[in-house]
mmCIF file of C-alpha atoms in Angstrom:
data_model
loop_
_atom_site.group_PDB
_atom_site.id
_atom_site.type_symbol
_atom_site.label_atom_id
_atom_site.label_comp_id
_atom_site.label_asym_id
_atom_site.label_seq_id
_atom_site.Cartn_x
_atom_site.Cartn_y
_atom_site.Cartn_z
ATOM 1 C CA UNK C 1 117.699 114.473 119.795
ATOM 2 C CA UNK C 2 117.937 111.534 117.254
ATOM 3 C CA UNK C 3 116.029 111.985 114.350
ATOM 4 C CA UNK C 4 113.726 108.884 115.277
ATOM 5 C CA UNK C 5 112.844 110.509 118.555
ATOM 6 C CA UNK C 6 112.002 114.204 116.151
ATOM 7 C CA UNK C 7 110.156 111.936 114.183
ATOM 8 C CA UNK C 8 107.760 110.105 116.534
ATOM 9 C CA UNK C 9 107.561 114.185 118.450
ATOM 10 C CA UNK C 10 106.667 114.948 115.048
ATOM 11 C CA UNK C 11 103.846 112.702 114.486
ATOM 12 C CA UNK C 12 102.795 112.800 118.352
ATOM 13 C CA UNK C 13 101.966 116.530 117.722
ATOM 14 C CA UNK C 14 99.970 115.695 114.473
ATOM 15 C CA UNK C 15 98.180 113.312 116.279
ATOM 16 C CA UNK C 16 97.030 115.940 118.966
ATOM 17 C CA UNK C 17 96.522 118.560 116.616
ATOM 18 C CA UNK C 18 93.902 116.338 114.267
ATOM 19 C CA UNK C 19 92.269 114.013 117.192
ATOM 20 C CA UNK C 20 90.440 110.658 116.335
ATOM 21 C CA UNK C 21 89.395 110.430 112.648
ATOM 22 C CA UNK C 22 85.171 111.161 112.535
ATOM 23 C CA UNK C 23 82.348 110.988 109.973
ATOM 24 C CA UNK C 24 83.295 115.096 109.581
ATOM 25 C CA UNK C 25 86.733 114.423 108.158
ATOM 26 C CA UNK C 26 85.988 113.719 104.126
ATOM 27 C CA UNK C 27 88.201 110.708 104.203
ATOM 28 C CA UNK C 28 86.343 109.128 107.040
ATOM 29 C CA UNK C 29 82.552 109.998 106.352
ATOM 30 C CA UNK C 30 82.235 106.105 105.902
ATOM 31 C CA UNK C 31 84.065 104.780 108.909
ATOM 32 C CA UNK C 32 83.835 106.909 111.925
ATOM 33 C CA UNK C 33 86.492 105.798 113.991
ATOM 34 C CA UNK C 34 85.756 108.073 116.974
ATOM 35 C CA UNK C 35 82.610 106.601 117.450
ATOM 36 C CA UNK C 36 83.789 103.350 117.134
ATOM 37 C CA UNK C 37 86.094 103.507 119.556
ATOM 38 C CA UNK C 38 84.577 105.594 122.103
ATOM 39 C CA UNK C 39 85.229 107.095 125.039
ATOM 40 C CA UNK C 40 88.564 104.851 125.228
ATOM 41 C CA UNK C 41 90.284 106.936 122.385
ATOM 42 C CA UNK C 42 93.700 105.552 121.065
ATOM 43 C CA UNK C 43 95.359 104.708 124.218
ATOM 44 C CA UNK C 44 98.802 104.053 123.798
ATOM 45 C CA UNK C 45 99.502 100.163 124.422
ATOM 46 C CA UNK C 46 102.256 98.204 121.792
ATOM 47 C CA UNK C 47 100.379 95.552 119.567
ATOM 48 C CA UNK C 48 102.551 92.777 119.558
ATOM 49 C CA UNK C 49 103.822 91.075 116.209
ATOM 50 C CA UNK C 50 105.374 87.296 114.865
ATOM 51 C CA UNK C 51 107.414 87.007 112.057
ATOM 52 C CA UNK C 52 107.690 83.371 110.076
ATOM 53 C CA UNK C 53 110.918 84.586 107.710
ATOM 54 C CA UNK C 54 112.532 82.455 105.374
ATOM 55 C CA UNK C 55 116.150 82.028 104.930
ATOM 56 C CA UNK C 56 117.637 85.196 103.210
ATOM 57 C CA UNK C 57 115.731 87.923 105.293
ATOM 58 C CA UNK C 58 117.579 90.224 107.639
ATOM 59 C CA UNK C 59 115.591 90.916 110.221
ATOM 60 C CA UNK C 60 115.838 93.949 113.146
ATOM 61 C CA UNK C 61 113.513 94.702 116.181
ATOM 62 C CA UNK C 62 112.217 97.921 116.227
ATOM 63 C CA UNK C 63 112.317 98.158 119.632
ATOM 64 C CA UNK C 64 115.996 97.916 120.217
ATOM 65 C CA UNK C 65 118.938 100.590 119.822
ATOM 66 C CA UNK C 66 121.337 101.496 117.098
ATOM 67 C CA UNK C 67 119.209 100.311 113.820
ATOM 68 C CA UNK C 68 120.827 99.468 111.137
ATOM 69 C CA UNK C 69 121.478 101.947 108.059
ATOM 70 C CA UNK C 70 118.823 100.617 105.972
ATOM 71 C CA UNK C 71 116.231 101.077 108.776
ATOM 72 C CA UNK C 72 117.147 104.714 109.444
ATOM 73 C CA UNK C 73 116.914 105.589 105.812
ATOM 74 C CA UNK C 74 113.430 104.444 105.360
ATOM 75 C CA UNK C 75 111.397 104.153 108.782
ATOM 76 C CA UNK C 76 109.081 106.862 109.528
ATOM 77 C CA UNK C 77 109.018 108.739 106.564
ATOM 78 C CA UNK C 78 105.434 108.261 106.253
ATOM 79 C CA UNK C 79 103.748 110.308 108.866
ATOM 80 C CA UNK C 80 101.264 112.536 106.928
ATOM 81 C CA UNK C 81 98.358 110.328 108.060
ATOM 82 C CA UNK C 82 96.803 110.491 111.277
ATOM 83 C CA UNK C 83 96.509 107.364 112.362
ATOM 84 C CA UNK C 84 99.868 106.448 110.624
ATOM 85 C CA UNK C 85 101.478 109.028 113.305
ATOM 86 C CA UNK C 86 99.386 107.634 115.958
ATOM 87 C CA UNK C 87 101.252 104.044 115.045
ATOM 88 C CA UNK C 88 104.618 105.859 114.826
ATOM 89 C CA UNK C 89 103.996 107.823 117.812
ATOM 90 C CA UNK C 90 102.396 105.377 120.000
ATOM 91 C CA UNK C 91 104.560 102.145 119.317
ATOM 92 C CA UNK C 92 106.865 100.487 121.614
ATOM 93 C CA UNK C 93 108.103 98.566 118.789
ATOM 94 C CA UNK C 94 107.532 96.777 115.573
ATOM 95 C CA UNK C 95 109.864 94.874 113.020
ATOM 96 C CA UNK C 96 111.765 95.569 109.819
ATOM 97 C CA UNK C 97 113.030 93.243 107.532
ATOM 98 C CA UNK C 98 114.715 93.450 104.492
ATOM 99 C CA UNK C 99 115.037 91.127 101.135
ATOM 100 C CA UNK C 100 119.000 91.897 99.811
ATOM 101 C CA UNK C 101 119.873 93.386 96.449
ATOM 102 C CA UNK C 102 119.272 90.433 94.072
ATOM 103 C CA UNK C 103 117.244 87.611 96.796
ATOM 104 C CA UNK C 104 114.977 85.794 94.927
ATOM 105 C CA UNK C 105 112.654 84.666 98.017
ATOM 106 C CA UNK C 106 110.880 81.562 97.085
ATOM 107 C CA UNK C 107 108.836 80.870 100.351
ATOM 108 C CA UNK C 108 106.910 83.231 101.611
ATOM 109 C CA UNK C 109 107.608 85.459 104.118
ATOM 110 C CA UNK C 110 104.352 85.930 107.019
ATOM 111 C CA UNK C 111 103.823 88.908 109.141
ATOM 112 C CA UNK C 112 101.037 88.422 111.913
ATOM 113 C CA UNK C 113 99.896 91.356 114.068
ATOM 114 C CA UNK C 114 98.546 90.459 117.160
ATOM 115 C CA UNK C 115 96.951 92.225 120.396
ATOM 116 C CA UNK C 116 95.640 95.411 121.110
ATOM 117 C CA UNK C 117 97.331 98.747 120.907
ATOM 118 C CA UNK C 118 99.884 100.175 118.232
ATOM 119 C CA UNK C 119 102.868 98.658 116.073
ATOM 120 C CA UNK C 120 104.891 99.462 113.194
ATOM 121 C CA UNK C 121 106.641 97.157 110.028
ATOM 122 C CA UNK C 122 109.129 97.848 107.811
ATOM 123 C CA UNK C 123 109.607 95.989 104.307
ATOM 124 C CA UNK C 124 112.660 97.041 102.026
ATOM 125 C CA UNK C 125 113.243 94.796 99.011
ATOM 126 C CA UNK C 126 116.113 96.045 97.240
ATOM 127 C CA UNK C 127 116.796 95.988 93.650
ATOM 128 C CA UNK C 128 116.493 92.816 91.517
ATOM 129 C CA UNK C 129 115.207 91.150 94.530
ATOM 130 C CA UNK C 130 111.748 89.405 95.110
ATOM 131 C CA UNK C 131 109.266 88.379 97.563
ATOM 132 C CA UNK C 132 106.014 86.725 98.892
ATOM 133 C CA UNK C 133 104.232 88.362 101.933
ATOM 134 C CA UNK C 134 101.473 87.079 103.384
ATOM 135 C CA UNK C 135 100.116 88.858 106.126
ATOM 136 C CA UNK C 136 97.815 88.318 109.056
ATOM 137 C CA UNK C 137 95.461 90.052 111.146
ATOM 138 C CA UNK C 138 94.437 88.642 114.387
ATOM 139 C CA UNK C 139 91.707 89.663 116.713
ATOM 140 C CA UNK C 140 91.986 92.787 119.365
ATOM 141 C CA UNK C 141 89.560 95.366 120.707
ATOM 142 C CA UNK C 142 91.673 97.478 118.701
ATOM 143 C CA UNK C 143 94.754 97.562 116.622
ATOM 144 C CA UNK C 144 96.447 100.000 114.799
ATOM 145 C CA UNK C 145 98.896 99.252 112.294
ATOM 146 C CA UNK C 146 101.856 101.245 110.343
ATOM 147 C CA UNK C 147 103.168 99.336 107.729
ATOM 148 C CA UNK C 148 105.690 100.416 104.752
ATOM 149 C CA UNK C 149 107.448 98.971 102.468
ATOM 150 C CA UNK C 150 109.975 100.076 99.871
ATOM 151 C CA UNK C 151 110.479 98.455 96.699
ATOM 152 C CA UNK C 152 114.044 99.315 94.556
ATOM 153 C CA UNK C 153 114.981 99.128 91.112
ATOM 154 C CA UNK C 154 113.736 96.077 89.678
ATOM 155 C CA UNK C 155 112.315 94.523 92.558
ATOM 156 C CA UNK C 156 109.103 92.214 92.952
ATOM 157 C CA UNK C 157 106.584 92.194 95.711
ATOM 158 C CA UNK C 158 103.253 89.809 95.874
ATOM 159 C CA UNK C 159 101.096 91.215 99.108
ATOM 160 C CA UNK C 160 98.115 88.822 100.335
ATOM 161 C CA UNK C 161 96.399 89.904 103.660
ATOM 162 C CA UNK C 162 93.412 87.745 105.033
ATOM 163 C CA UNK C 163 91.918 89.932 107.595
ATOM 164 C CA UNK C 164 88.916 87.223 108.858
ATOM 165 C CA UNK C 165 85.548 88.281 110.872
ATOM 166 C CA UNK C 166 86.473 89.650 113.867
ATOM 167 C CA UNK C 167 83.741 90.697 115.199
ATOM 168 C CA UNK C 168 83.609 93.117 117.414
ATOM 169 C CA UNK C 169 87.208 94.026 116.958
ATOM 170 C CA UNK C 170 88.363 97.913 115.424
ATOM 171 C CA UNK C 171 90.585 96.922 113.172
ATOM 172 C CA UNK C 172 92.975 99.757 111.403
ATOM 173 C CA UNK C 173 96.223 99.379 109.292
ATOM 174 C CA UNK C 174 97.947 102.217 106.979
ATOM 175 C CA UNK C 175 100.148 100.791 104.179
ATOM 176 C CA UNK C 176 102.349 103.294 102.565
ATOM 177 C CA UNK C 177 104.563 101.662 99.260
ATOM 178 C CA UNK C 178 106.731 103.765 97.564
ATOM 179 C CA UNK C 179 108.466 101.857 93.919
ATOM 180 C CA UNK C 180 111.424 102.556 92.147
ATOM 181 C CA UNK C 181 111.947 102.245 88.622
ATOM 182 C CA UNK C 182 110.844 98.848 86.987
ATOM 183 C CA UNK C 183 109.352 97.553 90.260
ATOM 184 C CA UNK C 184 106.488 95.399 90.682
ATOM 185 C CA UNK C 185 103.921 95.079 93.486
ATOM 186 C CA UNK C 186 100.816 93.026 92.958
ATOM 187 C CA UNK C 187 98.838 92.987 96.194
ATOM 188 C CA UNK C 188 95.459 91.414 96.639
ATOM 189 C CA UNK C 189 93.178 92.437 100.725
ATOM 190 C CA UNK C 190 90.694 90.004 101.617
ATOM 191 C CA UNK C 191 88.230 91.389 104.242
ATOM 192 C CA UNK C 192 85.588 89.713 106.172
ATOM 193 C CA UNK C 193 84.867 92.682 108.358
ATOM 194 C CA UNK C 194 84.492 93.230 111.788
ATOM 195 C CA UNK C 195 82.652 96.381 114.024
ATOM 196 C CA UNK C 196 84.569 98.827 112.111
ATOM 197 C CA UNK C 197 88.061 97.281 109.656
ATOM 198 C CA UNK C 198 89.506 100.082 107.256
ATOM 199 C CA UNK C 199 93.065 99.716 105.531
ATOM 200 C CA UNK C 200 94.428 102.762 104.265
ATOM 201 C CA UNK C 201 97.039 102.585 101.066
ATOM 202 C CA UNK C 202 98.778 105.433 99.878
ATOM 203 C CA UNK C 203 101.057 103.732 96.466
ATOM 204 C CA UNK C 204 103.852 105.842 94.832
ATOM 205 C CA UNK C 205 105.001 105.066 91.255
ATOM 206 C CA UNK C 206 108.253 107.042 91.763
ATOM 207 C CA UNK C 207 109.971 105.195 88.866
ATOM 208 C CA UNK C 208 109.593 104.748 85.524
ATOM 209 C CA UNK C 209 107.922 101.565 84.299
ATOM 210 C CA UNK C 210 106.595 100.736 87.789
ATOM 211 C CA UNK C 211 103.659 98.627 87.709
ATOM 212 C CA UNK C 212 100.840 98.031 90.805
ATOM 213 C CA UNK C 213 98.185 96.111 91.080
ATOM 214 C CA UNK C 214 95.309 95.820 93.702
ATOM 215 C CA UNK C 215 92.737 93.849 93.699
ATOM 216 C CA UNK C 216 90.667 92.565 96.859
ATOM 217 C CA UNK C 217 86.923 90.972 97.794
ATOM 218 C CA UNK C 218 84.682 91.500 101.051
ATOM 219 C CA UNK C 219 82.047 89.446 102.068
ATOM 220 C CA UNK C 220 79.944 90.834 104.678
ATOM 221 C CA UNK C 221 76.960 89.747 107.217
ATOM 222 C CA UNK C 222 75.525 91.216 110.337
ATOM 223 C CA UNK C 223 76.647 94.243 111.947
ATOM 224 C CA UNK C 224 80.038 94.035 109.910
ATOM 225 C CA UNK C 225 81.660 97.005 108.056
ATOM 226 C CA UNK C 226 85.030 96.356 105.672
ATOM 227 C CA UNK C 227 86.692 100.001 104.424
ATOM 228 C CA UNK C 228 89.495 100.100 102.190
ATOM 229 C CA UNK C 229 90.486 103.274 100.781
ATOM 230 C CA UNK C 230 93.857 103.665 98.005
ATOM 231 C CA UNK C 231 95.783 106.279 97.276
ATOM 232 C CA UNK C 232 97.893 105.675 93.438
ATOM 233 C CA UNK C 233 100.204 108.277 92.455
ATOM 234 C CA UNK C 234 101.932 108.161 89.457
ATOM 235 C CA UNK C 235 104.523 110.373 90.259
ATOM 236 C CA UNK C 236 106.152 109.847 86.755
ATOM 237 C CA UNK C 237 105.400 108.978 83.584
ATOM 238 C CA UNK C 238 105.199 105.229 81.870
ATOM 239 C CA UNK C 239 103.917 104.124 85.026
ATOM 240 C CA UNK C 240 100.989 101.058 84.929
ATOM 241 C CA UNK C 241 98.681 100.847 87.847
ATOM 242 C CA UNK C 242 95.187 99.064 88.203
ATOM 243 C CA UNK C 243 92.560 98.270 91.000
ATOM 244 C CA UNK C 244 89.705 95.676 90.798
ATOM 245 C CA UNK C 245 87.666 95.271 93.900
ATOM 246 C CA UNK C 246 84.219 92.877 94.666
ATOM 247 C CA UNK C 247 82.124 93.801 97.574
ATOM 248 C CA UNK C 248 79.209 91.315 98.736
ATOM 249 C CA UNK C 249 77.122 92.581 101.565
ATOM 250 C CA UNK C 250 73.722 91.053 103.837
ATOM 251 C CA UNK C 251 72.358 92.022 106.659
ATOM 252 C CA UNK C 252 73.028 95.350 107.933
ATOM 253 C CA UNK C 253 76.824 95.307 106.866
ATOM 254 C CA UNK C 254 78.484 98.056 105.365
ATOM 255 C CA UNK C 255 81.257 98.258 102.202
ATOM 256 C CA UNK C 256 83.494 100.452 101.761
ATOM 257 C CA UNK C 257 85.757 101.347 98.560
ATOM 258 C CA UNK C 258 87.348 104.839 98.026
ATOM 259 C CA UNK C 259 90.030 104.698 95.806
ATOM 260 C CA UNK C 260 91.948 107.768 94.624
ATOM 261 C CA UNK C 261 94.754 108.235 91.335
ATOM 262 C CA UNK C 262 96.585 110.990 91.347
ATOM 263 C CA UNK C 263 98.810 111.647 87.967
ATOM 264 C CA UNK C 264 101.499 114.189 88.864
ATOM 265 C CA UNK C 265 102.122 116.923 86.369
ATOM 266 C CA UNK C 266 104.579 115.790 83.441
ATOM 267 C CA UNK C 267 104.168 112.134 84.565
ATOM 268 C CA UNK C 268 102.761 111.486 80.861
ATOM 269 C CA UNK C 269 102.474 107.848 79.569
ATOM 270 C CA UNK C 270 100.704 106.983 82.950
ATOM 271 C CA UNK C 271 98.010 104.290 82.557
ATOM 272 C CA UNK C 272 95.242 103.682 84.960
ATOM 273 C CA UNK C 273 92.214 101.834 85.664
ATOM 274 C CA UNK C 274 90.553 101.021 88.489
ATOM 275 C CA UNK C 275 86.784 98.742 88.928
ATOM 276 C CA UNK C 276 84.781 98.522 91.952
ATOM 277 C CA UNK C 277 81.384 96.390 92.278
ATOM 278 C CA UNK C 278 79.146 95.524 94.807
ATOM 279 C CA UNK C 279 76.442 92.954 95.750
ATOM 280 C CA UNK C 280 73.614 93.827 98.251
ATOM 281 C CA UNK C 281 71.763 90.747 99.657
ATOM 282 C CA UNK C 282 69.578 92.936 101.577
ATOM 283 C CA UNK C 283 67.189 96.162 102.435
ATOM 284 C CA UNK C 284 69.503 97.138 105.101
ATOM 285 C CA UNK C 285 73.167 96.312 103.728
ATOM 286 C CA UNK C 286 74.902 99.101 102.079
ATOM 287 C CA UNK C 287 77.946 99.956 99.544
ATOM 288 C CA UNK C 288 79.665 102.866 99.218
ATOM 289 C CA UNK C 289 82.014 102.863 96.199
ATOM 290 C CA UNK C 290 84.275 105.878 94.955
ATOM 291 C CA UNK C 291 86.460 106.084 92.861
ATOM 292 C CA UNK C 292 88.365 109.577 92.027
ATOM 293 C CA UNK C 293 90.505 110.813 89.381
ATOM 294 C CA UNK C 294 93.131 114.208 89.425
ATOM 295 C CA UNK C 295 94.886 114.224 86.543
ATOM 296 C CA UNK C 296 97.446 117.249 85.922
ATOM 297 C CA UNK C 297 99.440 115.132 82.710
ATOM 298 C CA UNK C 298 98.350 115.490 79.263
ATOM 299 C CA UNK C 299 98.738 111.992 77.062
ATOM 300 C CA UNK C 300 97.348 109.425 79.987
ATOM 301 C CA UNK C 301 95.203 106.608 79.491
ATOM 302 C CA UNK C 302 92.724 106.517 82.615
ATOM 303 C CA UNK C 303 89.478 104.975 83.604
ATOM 304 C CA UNK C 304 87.292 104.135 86.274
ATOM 305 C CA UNK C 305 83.669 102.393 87.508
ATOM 306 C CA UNK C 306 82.032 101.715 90.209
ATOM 307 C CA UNK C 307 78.519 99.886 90.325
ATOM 308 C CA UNK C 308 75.830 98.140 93.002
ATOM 309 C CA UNK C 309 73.543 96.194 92.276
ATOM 310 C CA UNK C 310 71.876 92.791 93.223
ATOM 311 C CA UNK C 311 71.997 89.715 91.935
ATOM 312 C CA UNK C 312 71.111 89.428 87.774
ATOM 313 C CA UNK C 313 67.559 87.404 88.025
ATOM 314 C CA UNK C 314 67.803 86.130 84.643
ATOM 315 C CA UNK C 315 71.009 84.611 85.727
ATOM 316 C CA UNK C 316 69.088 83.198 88.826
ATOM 317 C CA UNK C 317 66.155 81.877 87.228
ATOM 318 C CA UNK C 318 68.334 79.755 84.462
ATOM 319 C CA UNK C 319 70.136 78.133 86.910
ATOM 320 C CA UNK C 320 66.760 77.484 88.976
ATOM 321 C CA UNK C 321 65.209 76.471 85.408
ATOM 322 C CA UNK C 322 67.868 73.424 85.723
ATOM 323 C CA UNK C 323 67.092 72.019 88.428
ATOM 324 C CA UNK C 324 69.456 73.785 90.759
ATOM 325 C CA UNK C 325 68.187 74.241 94.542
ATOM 326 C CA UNK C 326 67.683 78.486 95.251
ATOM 327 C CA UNK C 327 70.288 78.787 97.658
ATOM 328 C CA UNK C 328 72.819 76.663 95.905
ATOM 329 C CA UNK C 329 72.363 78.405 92.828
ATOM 330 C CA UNK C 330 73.150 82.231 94.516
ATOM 331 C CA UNK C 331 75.916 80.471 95.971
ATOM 332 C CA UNK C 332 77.589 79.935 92.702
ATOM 333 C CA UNK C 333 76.406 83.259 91.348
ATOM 334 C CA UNK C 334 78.459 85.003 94.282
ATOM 335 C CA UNK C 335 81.361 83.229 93.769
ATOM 336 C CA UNK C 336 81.725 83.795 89.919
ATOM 337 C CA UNK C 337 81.124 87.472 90.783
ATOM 338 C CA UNK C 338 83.802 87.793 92.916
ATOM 339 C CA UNK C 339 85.933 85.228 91.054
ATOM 340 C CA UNK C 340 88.099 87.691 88.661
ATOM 341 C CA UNK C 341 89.410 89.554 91.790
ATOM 342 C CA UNK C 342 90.608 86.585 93.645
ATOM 343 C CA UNK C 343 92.350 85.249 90.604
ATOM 344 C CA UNK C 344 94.421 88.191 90.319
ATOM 345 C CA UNK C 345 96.325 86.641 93.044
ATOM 346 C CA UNK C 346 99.903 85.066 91.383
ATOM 347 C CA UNK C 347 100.551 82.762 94.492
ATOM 348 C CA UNK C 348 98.485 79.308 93.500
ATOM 349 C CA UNK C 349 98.570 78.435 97.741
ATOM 350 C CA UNK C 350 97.510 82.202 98.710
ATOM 351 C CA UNK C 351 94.756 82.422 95.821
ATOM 352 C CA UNK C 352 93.301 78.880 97.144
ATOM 353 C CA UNK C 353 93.329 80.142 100.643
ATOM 354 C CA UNK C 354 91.106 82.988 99.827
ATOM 355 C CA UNK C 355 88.692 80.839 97.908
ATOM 356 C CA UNK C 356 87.952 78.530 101.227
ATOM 357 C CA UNK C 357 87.505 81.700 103.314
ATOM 358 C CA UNK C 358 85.135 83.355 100.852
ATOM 359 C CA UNK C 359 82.917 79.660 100.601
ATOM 360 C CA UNK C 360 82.756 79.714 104.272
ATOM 361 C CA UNK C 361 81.762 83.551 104.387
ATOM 362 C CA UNK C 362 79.039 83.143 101.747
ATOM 363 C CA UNK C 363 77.626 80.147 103.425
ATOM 364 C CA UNK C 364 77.203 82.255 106.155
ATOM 365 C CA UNK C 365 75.173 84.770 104.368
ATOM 366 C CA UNK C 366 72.638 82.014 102.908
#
């Protein structure tokens, strides 16, 4: 037996053992996932997936024989998560690309995932090297995705993902990064919801001086629910990490934020800080923010916040007082609250992007 097949046994049996995520399981009180889906389960169809790579990028299907070395050393080692095993056990295929020792990557590289059922992606930028990824998320009664990425000695990773309304779509992707010493990953998740959407990141700071940085906005209407839940831990010390997320739900949407640092014991010198706020246009929206701390290190610098809220009505009734129309002046209230965690995106293209999607959202919501 090769040690891909143990592996995807492995995470098959997991997947048995635990069953469909539910409101019971601590980590998925906010987005039950077995109700969602129903009486149709996980099923076990391949997602499909398109890469647009630029030159530089070695590139292997996931699907075919005899991987190379660099694919065997880091695929699958993630499988602790359910649905991350369902992806790994499930998948015909997926892709895995890698960034060489050194590549500096001007042009970014896109990842779509498309159709229904399960896929898997691979990401290895070695050392000194650097990258763009901008990732897409298409439409499907359901998708599950598995996603790592590895990030060596030096290397430099800026992580956009647009996932737009989908309506009545069950959307579901587990990111797992794992950085080396002196690495960099900046990574910003723009959600515009859909029946149920949840992204799952678990983030190791396995070297010293590693530095990531999440930020990400949701702007909700209707029916729509948006769940992303992080996982930082600084596994050693003089590690950097911060999280800033903006949450803006109407109707009878639903926002999700549970983000978890862990500082590993010794890793002293690790400095975290994570924000989350929300925005509720309405009786019947709701926000669920929390943020956790489990420290075992003595000299660490760590913080964290959460807050809902509507609106400020001072701030509403100067603009009003000056001759700005109701709805135009919310408008521009929205948009300067959720303002500081779209410019944490470095990419000037990417960071625009966002900004058009999130006009057109909050439109809707007027």
């Amino acid at each position: 037996m090769t040690l891909a097949a143990a592996t995807r046994d492995a995470a098959a049996t997991l997947v048995a053992a635990r069953g469909v995520p539910h409101r019971r399981v601590e980590e998925w009180k906010y987005s039950d996932l077995r109700a969602a889906l129903g009486e149709a389960g996980l099923g076990e169809d391949t997602a499909q997936w398109s890469v647009g790579a630029p030159g530089g990028i070695e590139m292997f299907d996931l699907s075919q024989p005899r991987p190379p070395a660099w694919v065997v050393d880091h695929f699958g080692r993630d499988t602790g998560n359910v649905m991350s095993a369902a992806s790994l056990a499930f998948a015909g295929g997926g892709v895995a690309l890698r960034v060489p020792a050194g590549a500096a990557i001007a042009a970014p590289l896109k990842l779509d995932f498309t159709g229904a059922g399960h896929v898997r992606a691979l990401l290895v930028v070695e050392a000194g090297a650097s990258l763009t990824l901008v990732e897409g998320v298409s439409v499907a009664d359901f998708r599950n995705v598995g996603l790592e990425i590895v990030l060596g000695d030096g290397a430099a990773l800026d992580h956009v993902r647009i996932s737009p309304d989908a309506g009545d779509a069950v959307l579901v992707e587990e990111a797992s990064v794992r950085l080396a010493r002196d690495a960099r990953y900046r990574a910003h998740f723009a959600s515009f919801g859909s029946k149920l959407s949840r992204l799952e990141l678990v983030l190791t700071l396995a070297g010293a001086d590693a530095q990531a940085h999440l930020s990400g906005v949701a702007v909700l209407g209707g029916k729509r629910h948006s769940d992303v839940t992080t996982h930082l831990v600084h596994a050693v010390g003089d590690t950097i990490s911060s999280q800033r997320f903006k949450h803006v739900a109407g109707g009878q949407s639903r926002a999700v934020y549970q983000g978890k640092v862990t500082v590993a014991q010794g890793a002293d010198g690790s400095d975290s800080n994570q924000s989350a706020k929300a925005l509720l246009l309405g009786e019947m929206a709701e926000a669920d923010l929390k943020p956790e701390l489990e420290i075992f290190a003595d000299d660490v610098k760590c913080a964290h916040g959460a807050a809902v809220g509507d609106l400020d009505a001072e701030s509403l009734f100067y603009l009003r007082a000056r001759g700005i129309p109701e709805t135009e002046a919310r408008g521009l209230l929205l948009q300067a609250f959720l303002e500081d965690a779209v410019a944490e995106i470095a990419d000037t293209d990417q960071r625009e992007l966002v900004r058009v999607e999130l006009l057109t959202a909050l439109k809707g919501l007027a």
